[in-house]
Coordinates of C-alpha atoms and ligand atoms in Angstrom, one line a residue:
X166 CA 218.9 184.3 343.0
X167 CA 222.0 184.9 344.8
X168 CA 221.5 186.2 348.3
X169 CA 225.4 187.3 349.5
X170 CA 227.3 189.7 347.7
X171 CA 230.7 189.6 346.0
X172 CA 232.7 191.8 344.4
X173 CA 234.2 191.3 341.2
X174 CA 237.7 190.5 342.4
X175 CA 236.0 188.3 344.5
X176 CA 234.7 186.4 342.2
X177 CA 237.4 186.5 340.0
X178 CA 239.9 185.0 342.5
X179 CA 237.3 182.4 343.6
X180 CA 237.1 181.2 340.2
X181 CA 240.9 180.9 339.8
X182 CA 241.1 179.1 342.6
X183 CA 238.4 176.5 342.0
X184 CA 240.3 176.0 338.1
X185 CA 243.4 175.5 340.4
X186 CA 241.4 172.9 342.1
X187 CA 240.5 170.7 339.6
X188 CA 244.1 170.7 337.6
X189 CA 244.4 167.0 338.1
X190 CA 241.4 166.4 336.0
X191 CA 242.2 169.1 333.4
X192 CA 245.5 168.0 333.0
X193 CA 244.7 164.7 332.5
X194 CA 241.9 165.5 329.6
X195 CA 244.9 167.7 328.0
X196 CA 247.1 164.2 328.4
X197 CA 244.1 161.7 327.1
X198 CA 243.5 163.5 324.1
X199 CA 247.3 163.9 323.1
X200 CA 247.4 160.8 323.3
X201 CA 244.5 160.1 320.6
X202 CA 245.1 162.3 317.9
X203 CA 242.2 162.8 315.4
X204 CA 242.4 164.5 312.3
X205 CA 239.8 167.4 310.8
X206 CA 236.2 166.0 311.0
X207 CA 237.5 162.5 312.0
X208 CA 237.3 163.6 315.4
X209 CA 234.8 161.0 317.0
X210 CA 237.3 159.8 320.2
X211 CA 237.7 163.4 321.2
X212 CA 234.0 164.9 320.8
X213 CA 233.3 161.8 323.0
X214 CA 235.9 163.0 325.2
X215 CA 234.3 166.2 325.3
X216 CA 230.6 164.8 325.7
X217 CA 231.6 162.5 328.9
X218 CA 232.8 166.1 330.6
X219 CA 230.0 167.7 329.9
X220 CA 227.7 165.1 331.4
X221 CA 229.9 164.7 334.3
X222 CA 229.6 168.3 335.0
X223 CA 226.0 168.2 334.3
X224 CA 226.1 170.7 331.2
X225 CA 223.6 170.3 328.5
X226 CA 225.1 170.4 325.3
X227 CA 224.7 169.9 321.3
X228 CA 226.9 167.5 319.9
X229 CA 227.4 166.5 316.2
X230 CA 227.8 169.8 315.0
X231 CA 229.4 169.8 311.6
X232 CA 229.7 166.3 311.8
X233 CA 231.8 166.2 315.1
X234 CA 231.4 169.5 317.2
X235 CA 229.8 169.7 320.8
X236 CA 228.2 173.1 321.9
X237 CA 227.7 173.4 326.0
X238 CA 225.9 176.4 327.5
X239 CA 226.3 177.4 331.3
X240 CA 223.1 180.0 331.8
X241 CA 224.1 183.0 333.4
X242 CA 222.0 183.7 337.3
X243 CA 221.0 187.1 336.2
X244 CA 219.9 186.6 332.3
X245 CA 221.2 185.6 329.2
X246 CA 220.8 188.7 327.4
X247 CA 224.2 187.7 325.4
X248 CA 226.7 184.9 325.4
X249 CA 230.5 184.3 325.3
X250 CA 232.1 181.4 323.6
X251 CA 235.1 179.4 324.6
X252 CA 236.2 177.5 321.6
X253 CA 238.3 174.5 321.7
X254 CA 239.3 173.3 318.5
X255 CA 239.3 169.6 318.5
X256 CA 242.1 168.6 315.6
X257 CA 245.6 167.0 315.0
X258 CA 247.9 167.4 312.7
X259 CA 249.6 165.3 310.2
X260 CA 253.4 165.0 311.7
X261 CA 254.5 160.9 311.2
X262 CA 257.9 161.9 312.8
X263 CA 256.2 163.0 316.1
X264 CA 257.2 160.1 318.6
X265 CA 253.5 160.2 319.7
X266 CA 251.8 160.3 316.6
X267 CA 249.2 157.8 315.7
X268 CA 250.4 154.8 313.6
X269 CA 247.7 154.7 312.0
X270 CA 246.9 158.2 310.6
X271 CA 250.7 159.8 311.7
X272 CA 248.3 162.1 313.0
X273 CA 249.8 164.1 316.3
X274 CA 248.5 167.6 318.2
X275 CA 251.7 169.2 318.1
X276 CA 249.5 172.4 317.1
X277 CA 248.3 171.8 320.8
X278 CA 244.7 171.7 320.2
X279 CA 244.2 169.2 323.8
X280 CA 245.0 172.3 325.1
X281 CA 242.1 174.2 323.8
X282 CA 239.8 171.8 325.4
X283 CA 241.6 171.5 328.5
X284 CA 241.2 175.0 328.3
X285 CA 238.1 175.4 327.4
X286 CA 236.6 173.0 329.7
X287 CA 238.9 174.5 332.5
X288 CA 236.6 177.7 332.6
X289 CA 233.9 175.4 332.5
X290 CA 234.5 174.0 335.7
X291 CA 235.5 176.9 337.5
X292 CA 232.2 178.7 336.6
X293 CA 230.6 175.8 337.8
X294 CA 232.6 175.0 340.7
X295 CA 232.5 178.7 342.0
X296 CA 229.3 179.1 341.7
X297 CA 230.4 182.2 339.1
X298 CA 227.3 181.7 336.9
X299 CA 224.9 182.9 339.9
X300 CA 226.3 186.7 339.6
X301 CA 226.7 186.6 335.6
X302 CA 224.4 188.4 333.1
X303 CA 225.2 186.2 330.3
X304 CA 225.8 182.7 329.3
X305 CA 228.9 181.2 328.7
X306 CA 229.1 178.4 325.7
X307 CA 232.0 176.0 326.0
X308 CA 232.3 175.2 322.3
X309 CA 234.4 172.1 320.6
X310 CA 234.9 173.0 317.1
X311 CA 236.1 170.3 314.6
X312 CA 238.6 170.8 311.6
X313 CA 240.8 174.1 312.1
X314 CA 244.0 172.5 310.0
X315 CA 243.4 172.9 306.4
X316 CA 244.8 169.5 305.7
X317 CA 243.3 166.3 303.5
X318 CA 241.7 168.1 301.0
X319 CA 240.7 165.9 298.9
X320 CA 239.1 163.6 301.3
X321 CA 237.3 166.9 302.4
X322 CA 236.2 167.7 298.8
X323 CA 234.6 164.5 299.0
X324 CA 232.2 164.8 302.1
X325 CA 231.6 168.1 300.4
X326 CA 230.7 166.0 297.1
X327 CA 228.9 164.2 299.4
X328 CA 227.0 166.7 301.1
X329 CA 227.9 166.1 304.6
X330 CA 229.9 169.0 304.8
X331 CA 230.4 173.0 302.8
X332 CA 233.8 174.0 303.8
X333 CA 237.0 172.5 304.2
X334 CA 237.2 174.2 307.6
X335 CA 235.3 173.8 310.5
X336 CA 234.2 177.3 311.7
X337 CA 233.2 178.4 308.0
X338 CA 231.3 175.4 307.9
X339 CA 229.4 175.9 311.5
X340 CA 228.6 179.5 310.9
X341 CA 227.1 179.0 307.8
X342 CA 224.9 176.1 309.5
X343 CA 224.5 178.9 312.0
X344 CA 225.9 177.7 315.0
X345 CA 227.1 181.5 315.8
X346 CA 223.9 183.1 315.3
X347 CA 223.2 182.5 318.8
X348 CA 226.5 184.0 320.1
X349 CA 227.8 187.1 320.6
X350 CA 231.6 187.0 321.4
X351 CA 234.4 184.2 321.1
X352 CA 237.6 183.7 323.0
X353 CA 240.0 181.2 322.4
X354 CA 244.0 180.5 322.8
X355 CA 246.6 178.8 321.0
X356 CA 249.5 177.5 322.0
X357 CA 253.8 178.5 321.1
X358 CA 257.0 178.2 320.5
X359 CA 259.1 179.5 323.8
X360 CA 262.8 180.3 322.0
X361 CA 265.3 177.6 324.5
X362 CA 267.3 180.7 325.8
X363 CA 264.0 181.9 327.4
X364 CA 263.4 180.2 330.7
X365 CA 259.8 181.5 331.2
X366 CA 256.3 180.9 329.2
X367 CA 254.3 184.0 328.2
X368 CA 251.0 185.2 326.8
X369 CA 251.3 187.0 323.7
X370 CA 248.0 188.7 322.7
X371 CA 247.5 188.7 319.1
X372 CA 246.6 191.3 316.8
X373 CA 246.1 190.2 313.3
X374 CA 247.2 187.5 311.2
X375 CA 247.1 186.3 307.5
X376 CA 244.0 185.2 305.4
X377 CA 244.3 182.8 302.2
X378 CA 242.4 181.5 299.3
X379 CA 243.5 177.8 298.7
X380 CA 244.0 176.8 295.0
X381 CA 244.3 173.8 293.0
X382 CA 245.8 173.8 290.0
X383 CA 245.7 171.4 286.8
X384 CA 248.0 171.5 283.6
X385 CA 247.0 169.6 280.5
X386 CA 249.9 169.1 278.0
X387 CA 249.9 166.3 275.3
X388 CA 252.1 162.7 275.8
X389 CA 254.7 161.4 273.6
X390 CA 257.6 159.9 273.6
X391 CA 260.2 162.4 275.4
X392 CA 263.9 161.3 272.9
X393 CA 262.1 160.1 269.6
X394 CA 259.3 162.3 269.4
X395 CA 258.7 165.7 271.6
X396 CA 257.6 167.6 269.2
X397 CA 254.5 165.6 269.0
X398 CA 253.8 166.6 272.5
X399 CA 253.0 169.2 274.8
X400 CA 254.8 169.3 277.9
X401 CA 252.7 170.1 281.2
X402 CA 255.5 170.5 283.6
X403 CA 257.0 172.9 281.3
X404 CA 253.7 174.6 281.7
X405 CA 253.8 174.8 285.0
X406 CA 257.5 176.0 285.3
X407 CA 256.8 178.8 283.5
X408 CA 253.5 179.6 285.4
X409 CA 255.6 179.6 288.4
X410 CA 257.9 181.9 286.7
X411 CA 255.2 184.4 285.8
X412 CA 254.4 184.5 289.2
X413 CA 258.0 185.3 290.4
X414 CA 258.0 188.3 287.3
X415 CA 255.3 190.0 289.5
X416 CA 256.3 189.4 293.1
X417 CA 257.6 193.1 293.2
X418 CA 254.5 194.2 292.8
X419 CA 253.2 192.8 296.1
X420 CA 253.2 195.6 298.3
X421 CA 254.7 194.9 302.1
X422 CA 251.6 196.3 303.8
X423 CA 249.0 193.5 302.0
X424 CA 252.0 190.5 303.3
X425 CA 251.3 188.7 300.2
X426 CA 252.4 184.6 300.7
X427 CA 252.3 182.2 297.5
X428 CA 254.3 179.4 298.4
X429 CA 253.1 176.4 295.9
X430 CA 254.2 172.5 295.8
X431 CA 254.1 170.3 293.1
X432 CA 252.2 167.7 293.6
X433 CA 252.4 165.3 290.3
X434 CA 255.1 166.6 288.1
X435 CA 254.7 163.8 285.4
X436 CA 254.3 160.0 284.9
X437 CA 257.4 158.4 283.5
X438 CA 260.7 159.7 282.2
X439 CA 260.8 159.1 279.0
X440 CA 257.3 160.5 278.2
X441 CA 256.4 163.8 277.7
X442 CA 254.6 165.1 281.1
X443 CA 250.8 165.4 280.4
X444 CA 249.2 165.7 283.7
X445 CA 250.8 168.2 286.3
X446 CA 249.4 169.4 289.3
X447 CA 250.0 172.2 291.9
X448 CA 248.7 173.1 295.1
X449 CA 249.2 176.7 296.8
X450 CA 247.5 179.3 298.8
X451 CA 247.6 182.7 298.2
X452 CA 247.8 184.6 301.7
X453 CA 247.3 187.9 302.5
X454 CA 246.8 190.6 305.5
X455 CA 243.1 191.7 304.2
X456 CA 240.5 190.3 301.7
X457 CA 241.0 192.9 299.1
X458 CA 244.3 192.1 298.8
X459 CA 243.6 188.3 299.1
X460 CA 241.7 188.1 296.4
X461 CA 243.7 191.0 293.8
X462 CA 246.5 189.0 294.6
X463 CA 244.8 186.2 293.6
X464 CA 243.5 187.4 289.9
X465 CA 246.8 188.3 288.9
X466 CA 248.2 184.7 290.3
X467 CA 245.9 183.1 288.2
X468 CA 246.6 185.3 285.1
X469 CA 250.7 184.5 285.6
X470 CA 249.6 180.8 286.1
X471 CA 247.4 180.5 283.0
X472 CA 249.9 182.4 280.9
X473 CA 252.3 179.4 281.8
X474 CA 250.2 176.7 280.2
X475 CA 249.6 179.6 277.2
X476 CA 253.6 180.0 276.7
X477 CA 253.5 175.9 275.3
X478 CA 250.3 175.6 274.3
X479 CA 248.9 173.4 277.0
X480 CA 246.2 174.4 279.4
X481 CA 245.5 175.3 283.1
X482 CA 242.5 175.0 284.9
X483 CA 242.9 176.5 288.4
X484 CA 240.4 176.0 291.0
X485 CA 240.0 178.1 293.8
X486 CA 239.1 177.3 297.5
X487 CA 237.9 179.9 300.4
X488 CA 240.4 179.6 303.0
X489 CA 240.5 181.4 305.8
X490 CA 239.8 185.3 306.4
X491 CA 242.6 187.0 308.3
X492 CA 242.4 187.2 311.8
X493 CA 241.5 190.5 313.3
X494 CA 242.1 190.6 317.4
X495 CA 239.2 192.9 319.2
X496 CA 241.6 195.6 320.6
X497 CA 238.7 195.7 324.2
X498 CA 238.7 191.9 324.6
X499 CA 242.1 192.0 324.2
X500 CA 242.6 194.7 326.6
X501 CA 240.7 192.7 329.3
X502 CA 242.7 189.6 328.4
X503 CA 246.0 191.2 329.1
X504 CA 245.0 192.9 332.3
X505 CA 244.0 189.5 333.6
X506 CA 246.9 187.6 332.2
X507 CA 249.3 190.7 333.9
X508 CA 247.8 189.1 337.3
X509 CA 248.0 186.1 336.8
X510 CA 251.6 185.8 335.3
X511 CA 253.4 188.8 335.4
X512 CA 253.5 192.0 333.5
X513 CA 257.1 191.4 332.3
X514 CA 255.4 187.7 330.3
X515 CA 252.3 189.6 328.7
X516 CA 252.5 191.2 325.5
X517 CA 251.1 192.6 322.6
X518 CA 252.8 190.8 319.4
X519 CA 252.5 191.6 315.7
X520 CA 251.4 190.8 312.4
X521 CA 251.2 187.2 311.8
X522 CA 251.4 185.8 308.6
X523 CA 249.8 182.2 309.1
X524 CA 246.3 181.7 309.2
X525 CA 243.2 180.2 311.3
X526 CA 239.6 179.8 310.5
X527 CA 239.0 181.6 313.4
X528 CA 239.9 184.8 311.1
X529 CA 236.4 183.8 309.9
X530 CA 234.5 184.1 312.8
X531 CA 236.5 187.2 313.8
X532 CA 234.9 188.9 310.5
X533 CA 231.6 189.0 311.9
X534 CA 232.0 189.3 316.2
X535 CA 234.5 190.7 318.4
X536 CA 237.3 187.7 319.1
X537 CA 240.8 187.0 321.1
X538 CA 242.9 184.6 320.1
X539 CA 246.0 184.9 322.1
X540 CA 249.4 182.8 321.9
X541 CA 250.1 180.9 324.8
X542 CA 254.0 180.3 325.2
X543 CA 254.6 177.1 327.0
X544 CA 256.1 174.7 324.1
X545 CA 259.3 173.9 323.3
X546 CA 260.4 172.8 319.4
X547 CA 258.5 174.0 316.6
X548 CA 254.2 174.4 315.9
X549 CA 253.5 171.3 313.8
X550 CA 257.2 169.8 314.5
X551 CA 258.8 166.4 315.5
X552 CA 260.0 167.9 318.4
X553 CA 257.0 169.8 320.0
X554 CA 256.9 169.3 323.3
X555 CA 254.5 171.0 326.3
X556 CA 257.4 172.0 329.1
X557 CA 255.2 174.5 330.9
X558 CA 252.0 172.2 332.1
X559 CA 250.3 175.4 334.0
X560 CA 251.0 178.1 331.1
X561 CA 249.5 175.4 328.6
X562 CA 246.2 173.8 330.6
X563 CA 245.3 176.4 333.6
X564 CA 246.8 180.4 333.3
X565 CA 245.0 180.2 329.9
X566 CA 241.8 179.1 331.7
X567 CA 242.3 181.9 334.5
X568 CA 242.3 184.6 332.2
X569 CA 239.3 183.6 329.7
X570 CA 237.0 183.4 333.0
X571 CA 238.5 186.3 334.7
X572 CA 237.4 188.2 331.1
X573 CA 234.0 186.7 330.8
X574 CA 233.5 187.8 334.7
X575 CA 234.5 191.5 333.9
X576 CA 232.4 190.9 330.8
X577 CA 228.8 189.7 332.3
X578 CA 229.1 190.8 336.1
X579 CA 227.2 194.2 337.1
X580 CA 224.3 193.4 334.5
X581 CA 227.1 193.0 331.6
X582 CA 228.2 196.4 331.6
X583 CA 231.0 195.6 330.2
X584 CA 229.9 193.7 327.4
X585 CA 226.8 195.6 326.4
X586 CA 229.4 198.6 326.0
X587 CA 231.8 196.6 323.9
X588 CA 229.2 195.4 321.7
X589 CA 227.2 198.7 321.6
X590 CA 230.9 200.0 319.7
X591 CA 231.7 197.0 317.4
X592 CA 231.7 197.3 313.9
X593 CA 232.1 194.3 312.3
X594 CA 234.2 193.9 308.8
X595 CA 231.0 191.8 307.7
X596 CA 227.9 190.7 308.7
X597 CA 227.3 186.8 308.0
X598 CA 225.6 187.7 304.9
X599 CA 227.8 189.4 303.3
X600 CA 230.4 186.7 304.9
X601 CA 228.6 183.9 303.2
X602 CA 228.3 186.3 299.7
X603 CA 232.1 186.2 299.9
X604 CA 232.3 182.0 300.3
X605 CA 229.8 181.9 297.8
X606 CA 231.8 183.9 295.3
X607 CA 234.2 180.5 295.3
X608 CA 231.0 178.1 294.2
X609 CA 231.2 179.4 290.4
Ligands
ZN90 ZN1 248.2 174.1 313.2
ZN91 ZN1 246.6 175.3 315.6

């Protein structure tokens, strides 16, 4: 197809450069979607977004995909014997204080999603632009992915009530409507938090984070008047205080390897003062660094929990949620990832960091294929804060870019060597069946 030759470096720089070329426009997709934050499959304004770059690029792409996600493929010169996505996840948060968030919703993307599909659609361009595609042995699918916050559950519960959706998450939700099943691979970045007595951003590849089930949780007393009569009732928040407090009786038996995380809120703690509390309700998640301990962690929650409602006599109905599976980095795409971000930004700003012990769906997908998720430093203030702020403009939208296509080129160039020998050793922690078994186990 291709008639001169070029080397990888070659290609590699020529792709940089032509990213480099079009940072006016990625910069100002970053800026447009700030600037119209969308909640978890709400995200109609930004798929759109997505859809107009796509067709101005000339891309063919899927869109509605779990209600908002667009799928792109790029077809690699030499075959598409596999492919590599480049997810962008398309979601805000829920942060009223943010000065730009929505005054509608209060939704805002200081989790820095516009990033992702600045990103994502970076590479895009730069494949295209360069004329990459021509020497690749592998397709390339530019992926917009709704719904990574685990937020507005009960809205979600109800398109799942409704049938328009499974999961409360996006990427459960498109693998199970197999939306992966025709990829092999997935990179994707995330932005952070640069501390203010460090001058310079950095990429920090990531290594494993935190998975959690999520839980609701119900506790029925009995009303009656709280002064005159309280023995006639049967106080739910009571309950609940001392389900809490069977919980704290076993935290010592959480062992630091598994990073067990139960941090609950009360969410309706009773009705009126002077009434005996009937109706309380909890929310929680119960995190952990690896499903068996996820879900052991989880039993014995529940047993602690249930014992509360026992101690008074009310009850507790608990119901459980998947969540997210912990994250689990692919040590050789990360390897490529860091060589390429050590060119483009330095050895002394790349990094291998630790243990997280948040969560992302995109633990999920890294289950069942290889995946990098690295963490991008270029924001000051906190993840999900009032006072997030991008101050680094080429760490955020274009070094990110660089080094997913760099990867992908040492990936599919020289009949996919690379990738055909990374694949040929994976081992993955499940196969979607037994993946969907596991979400299933939630549906009883
Ligand atoms: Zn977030
Ligand atoms: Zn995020």
């Amino acid at each position: 197809m291709t008639t001169t030759t070029m080397t990888k470096e070659e290609l590699k720089k020529k792709v940089c450069q032509a990213i480099e070329n079009r940072k006016a426009d990625i910069n100002a997709l970053a800026e447009t979607i700030w600037s119209e934050p969308e909640l978890g499959y709400k995200e109609t304004k930004t798929a759109q977004k997505v859809i107009d770059t796509f067709t101005q690029l000339g891309v063919p792409f899927k869109d509605k995909l779990a209600l908002t996600g667009v799928k792109g493929r790029l077809k690699g010169g030499k075959g598409s014997q596999y492919s590599i996505a480049v997810i962008g996840e398309l979601d805000a948060i829920i942060c009223p204080d943010h000065p730009d968030a929505s005054d509608l919703s209060g939704a805002a993307h200081c989790c820095g999603h516009n990033a992702q599909i600045a990103n994502m659609m970076a590479v895009t361009m730069g494949l295209i632009d360069s004329g990459a595609m021509a020497y690749l042995s592998g397709d390339v699918v530019p992926f917009a992915v709704p719904a990574e916050e685990y937020v507005e559950i009960a809205y979600r519960s109800r398109l799942i009530e409704e049938k328009k959706i499974k999961y409360i998450g996006g990427k459960p939700e498109l693998i199970s409507r197999g939306e992966f099943d025709d990829i092999d691979m997935a990179l994707q970045i995330h932005l952070t938090s640069v501390p203010n007595d460090r001058k310079n951003g950095f990429i920090e590849l990531s290594t494993t984070s935190n998975g959690f089930i999520g839980k609701m949780i119900k506790y029925k007393g009995q009303s009656s008047h709280a002064a005159a009569a309280p023995h006639m009732g049967i106080n739910a928040l009571n309950a609940a205080m001392m389900g809490l407090m069977g919980v704290n009786a076993i935290r010592d038996t959480f062992q630091e390897k598994d990073y067990i995380r139960f941090h609950p809120i009360i969410t309706q703690g009773g009705d009126l003062v002077n009434v005996v509390p009937s109706d309380v309700r909890m929310e929680s998640y119960v995190r952990a660094s690896n499903v068996p301990a996820m879900v052991d962690a989880n039993e014995r929650i529940n047993r602690a929990l249930k014992a509360g409602a026992m101690s008074v006599g009310a009850t507790c109905e608990i119901k459980d949620l998947p969540g997210y599976l912990p994250l689990n980095n692919d040590p050789t795409l990360n390897k490529l990832m860091g060589e390429n971000a050590q060119h483009l930004v330095g050895d002394e700003n790349v990094w291998v960091g630790p243990h997280l012990t948040g969560s992302t769906d995109t633990g999920d997908l890294s289950h069942i294929m290889p995946v990098s998720h690295p963490w991008i430093g270029s924001i000051r203030g906190q993840l999900h804060g009032k006072d997030y702020t991008v101050f680094d403009k080429d760490m955020a939208y274009i070094r990110p870019a660089q080094m997913m296509a760099c990867t992908i080129i040492d990936l599919l160039y020289d009949d996919a060597k690379e990738a055909k020998e990374l694949l040929s050793n994976y081992k993955p922690l499940m196969n979607k069946e037994e993946y969907l078994a596991f979400l299933a186990t939630f549906d009883k």
